[in-house]
C-alpha positions as a printed NumPy array, in Angstrom:
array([[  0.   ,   0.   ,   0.   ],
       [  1.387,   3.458,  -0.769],
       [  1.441,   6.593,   1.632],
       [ -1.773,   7.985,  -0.585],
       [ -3.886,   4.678,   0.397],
       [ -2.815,   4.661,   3.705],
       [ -3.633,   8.335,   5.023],
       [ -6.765,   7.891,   3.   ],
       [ -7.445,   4.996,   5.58 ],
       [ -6.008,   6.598,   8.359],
       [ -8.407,   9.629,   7.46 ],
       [-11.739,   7.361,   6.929],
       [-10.872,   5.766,  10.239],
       [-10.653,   9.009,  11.773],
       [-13.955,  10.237,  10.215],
       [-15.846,   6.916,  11.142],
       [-14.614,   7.797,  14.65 ],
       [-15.438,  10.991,  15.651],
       [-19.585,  10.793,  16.002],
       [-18.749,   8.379,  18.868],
       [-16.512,  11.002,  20.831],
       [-19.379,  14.017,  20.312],
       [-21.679,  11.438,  21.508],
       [-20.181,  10.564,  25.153],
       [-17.67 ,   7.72 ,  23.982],
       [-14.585,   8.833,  25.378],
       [-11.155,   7.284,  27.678],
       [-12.007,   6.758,  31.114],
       [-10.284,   9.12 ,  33.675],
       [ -7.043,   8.335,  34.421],
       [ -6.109,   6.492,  37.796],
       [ -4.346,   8.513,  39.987],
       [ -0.797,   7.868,  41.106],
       [ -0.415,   5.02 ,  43.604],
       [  1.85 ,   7.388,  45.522],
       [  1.306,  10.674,  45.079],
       [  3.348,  13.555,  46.624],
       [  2.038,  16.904,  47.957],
       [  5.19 ,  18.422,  49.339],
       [  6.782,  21.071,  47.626],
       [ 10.099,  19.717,  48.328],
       [ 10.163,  16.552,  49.887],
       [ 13.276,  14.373,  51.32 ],
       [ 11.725,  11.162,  50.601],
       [  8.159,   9.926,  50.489],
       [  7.383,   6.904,  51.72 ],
       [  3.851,   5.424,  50.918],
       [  2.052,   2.573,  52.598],
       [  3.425,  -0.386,  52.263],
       [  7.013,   0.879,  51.515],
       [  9.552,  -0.597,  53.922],
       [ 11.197,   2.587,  55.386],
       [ 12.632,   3.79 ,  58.984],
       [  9.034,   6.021,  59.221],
       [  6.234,   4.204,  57.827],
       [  2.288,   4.607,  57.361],
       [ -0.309,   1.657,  56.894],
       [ -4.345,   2.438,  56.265],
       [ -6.766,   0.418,  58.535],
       [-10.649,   0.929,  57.464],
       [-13.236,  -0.298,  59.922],
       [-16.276,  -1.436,  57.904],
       [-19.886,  -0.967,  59.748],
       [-22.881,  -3.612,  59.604],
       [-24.125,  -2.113,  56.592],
       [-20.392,  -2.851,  55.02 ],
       [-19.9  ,   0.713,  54.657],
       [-16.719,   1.851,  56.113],
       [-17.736,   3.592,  59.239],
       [-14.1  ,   5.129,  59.837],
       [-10.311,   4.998,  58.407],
       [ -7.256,   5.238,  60.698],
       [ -3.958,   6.219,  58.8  ],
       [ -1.113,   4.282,  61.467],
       [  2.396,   5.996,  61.62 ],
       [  5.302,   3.94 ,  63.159],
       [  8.906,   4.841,  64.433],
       [ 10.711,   1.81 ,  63.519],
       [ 14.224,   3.395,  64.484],
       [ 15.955,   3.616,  67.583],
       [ 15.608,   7.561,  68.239],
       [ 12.707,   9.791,  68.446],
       [ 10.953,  11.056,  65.818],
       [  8.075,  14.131,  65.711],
       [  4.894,  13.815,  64.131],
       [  2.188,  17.352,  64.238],
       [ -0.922,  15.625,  65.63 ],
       [ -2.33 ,  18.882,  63.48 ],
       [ -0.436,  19.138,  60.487],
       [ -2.044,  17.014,  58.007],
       [ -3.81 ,  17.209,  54.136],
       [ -6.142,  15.298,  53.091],
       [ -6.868,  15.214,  48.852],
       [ -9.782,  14.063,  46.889],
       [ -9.153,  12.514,  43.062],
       [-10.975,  14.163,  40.986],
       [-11.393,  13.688,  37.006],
       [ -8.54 ,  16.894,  36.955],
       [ -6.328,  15.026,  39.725],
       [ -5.43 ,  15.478,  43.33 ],
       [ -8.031,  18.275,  45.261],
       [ -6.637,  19.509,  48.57 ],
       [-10.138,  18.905,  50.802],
       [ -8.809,  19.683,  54.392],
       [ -7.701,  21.092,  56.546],
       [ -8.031,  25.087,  56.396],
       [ -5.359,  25.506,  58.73 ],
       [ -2.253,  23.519,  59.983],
       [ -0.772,  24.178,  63.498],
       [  2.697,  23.821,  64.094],
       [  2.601,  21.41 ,  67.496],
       [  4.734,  18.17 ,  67.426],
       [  3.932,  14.568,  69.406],
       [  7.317,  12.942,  70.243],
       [  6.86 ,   9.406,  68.716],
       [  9.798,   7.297,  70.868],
       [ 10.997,   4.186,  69.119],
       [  8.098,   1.605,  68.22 ],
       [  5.755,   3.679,  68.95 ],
       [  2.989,   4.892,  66.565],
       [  0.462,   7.686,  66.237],
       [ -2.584,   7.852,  64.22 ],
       [ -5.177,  10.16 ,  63.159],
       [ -9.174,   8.575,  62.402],
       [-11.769,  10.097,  60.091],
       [-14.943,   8.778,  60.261],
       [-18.331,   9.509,  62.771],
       [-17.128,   6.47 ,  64.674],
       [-13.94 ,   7.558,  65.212],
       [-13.084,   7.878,  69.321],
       [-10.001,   9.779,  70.668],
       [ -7.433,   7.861,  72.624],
       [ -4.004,   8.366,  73.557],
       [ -1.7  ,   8.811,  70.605],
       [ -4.524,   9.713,  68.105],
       [ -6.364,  12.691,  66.419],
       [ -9.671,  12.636,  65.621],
       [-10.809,  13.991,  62.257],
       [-14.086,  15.24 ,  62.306],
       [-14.319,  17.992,  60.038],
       [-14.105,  15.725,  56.782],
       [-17.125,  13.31 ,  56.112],
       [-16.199,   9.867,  54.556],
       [-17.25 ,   9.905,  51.125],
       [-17.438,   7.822,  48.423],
       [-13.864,   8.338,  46.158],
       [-10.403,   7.687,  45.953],
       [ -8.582,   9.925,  48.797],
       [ -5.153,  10.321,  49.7  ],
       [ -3.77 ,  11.688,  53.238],
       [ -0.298,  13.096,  54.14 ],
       [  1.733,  14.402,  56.995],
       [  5.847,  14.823,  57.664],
       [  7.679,  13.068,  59.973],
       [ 10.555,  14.93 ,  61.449],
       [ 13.768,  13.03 ,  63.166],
       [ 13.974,  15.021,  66.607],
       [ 17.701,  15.326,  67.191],
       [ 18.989,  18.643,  65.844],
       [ 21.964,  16.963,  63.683],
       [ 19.821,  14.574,  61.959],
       [ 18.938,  14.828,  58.386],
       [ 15.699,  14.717,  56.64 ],
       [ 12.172,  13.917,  57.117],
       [  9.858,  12.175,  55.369],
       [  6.73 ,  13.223,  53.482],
       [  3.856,  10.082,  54.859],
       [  1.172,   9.491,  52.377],
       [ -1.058,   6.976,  52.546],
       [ -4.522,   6.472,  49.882],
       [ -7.428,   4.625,  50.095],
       [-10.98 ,   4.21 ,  48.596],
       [-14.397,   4.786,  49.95 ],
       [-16.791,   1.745,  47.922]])
């Protein structure tokens, strides 16, 4: 086949194609990133499931209706020194068909929580979500059906060290 015949093709193809995009056939929304980042500048982002000296894990507790009632993002200090976590320093995003939509919060305050080695903090979203030691409870955000994504920085305490880490963790509401 010549170059002639084949951009004819290419052209009929193209024309035999296009009522079904004006008419709602289109590519599905992209996925988002298993591990997005939403620092400007991060040292290293570790994600849930990534084996790390810091690390985050995502437990959902699922109601009798099988909805999930409440979601508890778990950080742990797997090293041998201290480690500071802000208790209110946090973002939560939404995905959205344009990508990642900062949701909450609408301010961040600048306190730390010394987390000591193998020990672990955790913050719970969710109506069902009860304070105890070692936790924040989230209960400006409403669980919602989506793909969501949380974040927060872990610091290492002693002056000399280097480097935090940016935490993120996602998860989906069915």
């Amino acid at each position: 086949m010549n170059r002639r015949a084949v951009l004819a093709e290419l052209g009929s193809a193209a024309l035999l194609a296009s009522p079904l995009v004006a008419y709602g056939v289109r590519q599905p929304d992209p996925e988002p990133e298993h591990c997005p980042s939403f620092q400007s500048d991060p040292s290293a982002t570790v994600c849930q499931g990534d084996d790390a000296p810091v690390t985050i894990r995502v437990e959902k507790s699922v109601g009798p209706e099988t909805r999930v009632d409440s979601v508890r993002f778990v950080v742990r200090n797997g090293t041998s020194e201290p480690w500071l976590v802000g208790p209110n320093s946090w973002d939560l995003h939404e995905w959205t068909a344009v990508g990642w939509r900062h949701v909450a919060p609408d301010n961040v305050w600048p306190t730390a929580v010394r987390l000591q080695p193998s020990a672990r903090y955790s913050w719970v979203i969710g109506p069902n979500g009860s304070g105890a030691a070692g936790e924040t409870v989230i209960d400006e955000v409403e669980l919602e059906r989506g793909q969501w994504a949380f974040s927060t920085v872990a610091q290492p305490e002693a002056a000399d060290a280097e480097g935090g880490f940016e935490l993120v963790a996602t998860y989906r509401v069915p």
